[in-house]
Amino acid sequence: MPETAIQVAGTFNVADLSFDDFKKIVINDYRIGYESRQASILGRREVLTGKAKFGIFGDGKEVAQLAMAKAFRNGDWRSGYYRDQTFMFATGMSNLREFFAQLYANPDIEKEPASGGRQMNCHYATRFLDTDGNWINQVETKNCASDISTTAGAIPRLLGLAYASKLYRQNKELSYLDNFSVNGNEVAFGTIGNGSTSEGAFFETFNAAGVLQVPMAISIWDDAYAISVPACLQTTKEDISEILKGFQREEGTNGFEIFKVRGWDYVALCETYERAISLCREEHVPVLIHVTEMTQPQGHSTSGSHERYKSKDRLAWENDHDCLVKMREWMIATAIATPEDLGQMEAEAKKYVRECQREAWNELADIITVELNETAKDLEALADISAYRDDLMEIVSELRSSVDPGRKDIVSATRKALRLTVNEDSTERRALQVWLKDEIGKNDVRYNTKLFSNTIESPLKVPVINAQYEDDARLVDGREVLNACFDANFDRDKRIVAFGEDLGAIGDVNQGFAGLQNKYGDIRITDTGIRETSIIGQGMGIAMRGLRPIAEIQYLDYLIYAMTIICDDLTSLSYRTMGGQKAPVIIRTRGHRLEGVWHSGSPMGMILSAMRGLHICVPRDMTQAAGMYNTLLRGDEPALVIECLNGYRLKEKLPTNVGEFTVPLGKAEILSEGNDITVVSYGSTLRIVMEAVPELAKLGINVEVIDPQTLYPFDTDNLCGASLKKTSKLLVVDEDVPGAGSAYIMQRILEAQGGYYALDAQPRSLTAKEHRPPYGSDGDYFTKPSLDDVIDTVYSMMSEVNPAKFPAIY
């Protein structure tokens, strides 16, 4: 087994190559690396001149990435961070024109396929969905998961990308999915800076990969700094591979193979990557390649200079050990190239990079120039017949003199002109109004679409199938309904896997998966460690590779530990790739109503604010939950399902089609009809509301109770707004803190559905207290909405409207 040690430069394996062929390969590598460096230099200049907003580049990392690219094959995956441009160029997953198109935020996915201008530069992605949202053949392409700026944030997802290969290799029932894997021979390549290895997401995922033994190869680019912070302040012993030695695989144990190599040693890098990735690919052993003695010639980003925090000695060392400088010296010393040959090639490379930059700039600028001139002419035409001619011509002048104008300048000028002429009516003004509406629609597509995939497989398009029951349907525990649902779906679709804490052997803490691991095997239903962040990452990566994971977080309170990966990565994936990638993972959890600070959570406001991009399902019972799982497992978008923690042992009828019936997302349901007041609630508090209905009826109050069933999407048929037209009074009941989930629901009803205009009384919310609930039944009663609270609140609202009929109780 290789030890954690510096891999010394040895003989480069050229057994199958002539020296001339070998020279061509090396020179081509150097050309790619040199072009990448010039792109970094020119990109920085473009930011500093104002053509681009911000720049962050991969200079200093070129040679290691050239070596890594040699080991990268079709079917493999990259999940890295924003220093990997040379690797992307060397593998062909990106090119210089796309590099600059992203720098200029070109919204055309033909020009900037990674994100359609939605991500800053050096945030890479390949499109593994076609224009209709269908999967492309992943084994015929090199694949790159969409980058995010949170520097360790790409590592949890890497675990899932690698774990998918393990599933494809070990589960022969998946062999038919040959467009996603060839017997699990794919490697998931991850990259991270040395500073970011201090983050919990890295350590958590690293440990999980060692346990799972998946083909994951993590490269650490170590330039001894994290922005300005030196290694002595971020890493014990100032050496990440040194402190990870305990993960080194030994005979009879699991773990990692750990390699260490200098970032400027081309030969050693090529040999190390060939050896490490072969081992990773063939034996499904995770590997760590710690690449040391790297440099960052331009500093962290365009936001500052590294001369502020690096000593003169360090800067001099970096100049001497620049990886391209060292590679050039080696090429000359070994007669691979002459200084003259390299000089000529470097001059050509500079010219080519400049041409690519100009082409990328002109492709966007020329279109905007045409749009600007056309709009300016329309504004001039309006000025010719307007009483505000001078003011309008000033707007035109400012527009035409804009430096590096964008579409915002064009639209803003038009809006300003229309405001100025609001009291005039003319053909020219009406034409501008039509143009503006059309242009806003186009920009809505450019900048505001694809929060969800919205394909033909969207869960919103899954046909509705009602639950069916025998006349003498059995009453069973709610957990048994769920269990039967999962059983039917695992039998139906071999792509479905589930994993989480205590999910496998004991069938989850509430027995929803009881007995299913024995039936379907521990490769499909799996226990994990206590590691919420990497559980979600594991699910996300698997989902990106065509499988259908259910990733369980044991309690809703613990979802907080996975917030980074959910809100930074999963929920923005479709949006930030402009529909180029998707990850239909289902996050299963349970919450509400149990007693105690740490197991009673209902943080719906936090979830609704941070997790747009997930369908958020809040079933009132396990039958509804089962129908939602049936829907989601037939769709292709991510979702969060929050089961009611106190409902597993409540009795429910068992449907005969428990694995087929579906609950449509976004469709609210009226559970009790009434004319006096509309009460909207969900989850566990809905049960309390329903218990209050007959008590209120005794007091002469007929309550209309509505269950939205999903909070995102929310009541797409405007059932709540229609109910308000009948009752004119609204009460929202939930277990979140005041002004959180209830405020969201009110905004949807009163603003989006126009419910405000139907009110004849102040809308009210009944929520939990500001703090988390204490332990015990008394603590629950005085902290969260109770039956008495619901009755008294509804009654007081009716009393405000008609005090004679409903005199004050207290």
Short mmCIF file of C-alpha atoms in Angstrom, two decimals, residues 61 81 192-199 220-226 229-231 234-235 238 240 290-291 296:
data_model
loop_
_atom_site.label_atom_id
_atom_site.label_comp_id
_atom_site.label_asym_id
_atom_site.label_seq_id
_atom_site.Cartn_x
_atom_site.Cartn_y
_atom_site.Cartn_z
CA LYS A 61 -2.85 25.14 -10.65
CA TYR A 81 -14.51 24.42 -7.14
CA ILE A 192 -10.82 21.57 -3.03
CA GLY A 193 -8.38 24.17 -1.76
CA ASN A 194 -6.28 23.36 1.29
CA GLY A 195 -7.99 26.07 3.34
CA SER A 196 -11.43 24.59 2.75
CA THR A 197 -10.41 21.22 4.13
CA SER A 198 -10.93 22.86 7.53
CA GLU A 199 -14.68 22.86 6.93
CA ILE A 220 -6.36 19.15 -2.66
CA TRP A 221 -4.76 22.20 -4.28
CA ASP A 222 -2.40 23.38 -1.56
CA ASP A 223 -0.83 26.80 -2.03
CA ALA A 224 -0.35 27.22 1.73
CA TYR A 225 -3.00 29.96 2.08
CA ALA A 226 -6.75 30.39 2.34
CA VAL A 229 -4.75 33.00 6.17
CA PRO A 230 -1.62 30.81 6.21
CA ALA A 231 -1.71 27.05 6.79
CA GLN A 234 -5.96 26.60 9.60
CA THR A 235 -4.50 23.08 9.66
CA GLU A 238 0.15 22.68 8.57
CA ILE A 240 -3.78 18.08 5.68
CA HIS A 290 -2.53 16.13 -1.81
CA VAL A 291 -0.86 18.47 -4.29
CA GLN A 296 -1.52 31.58 -6.91
#
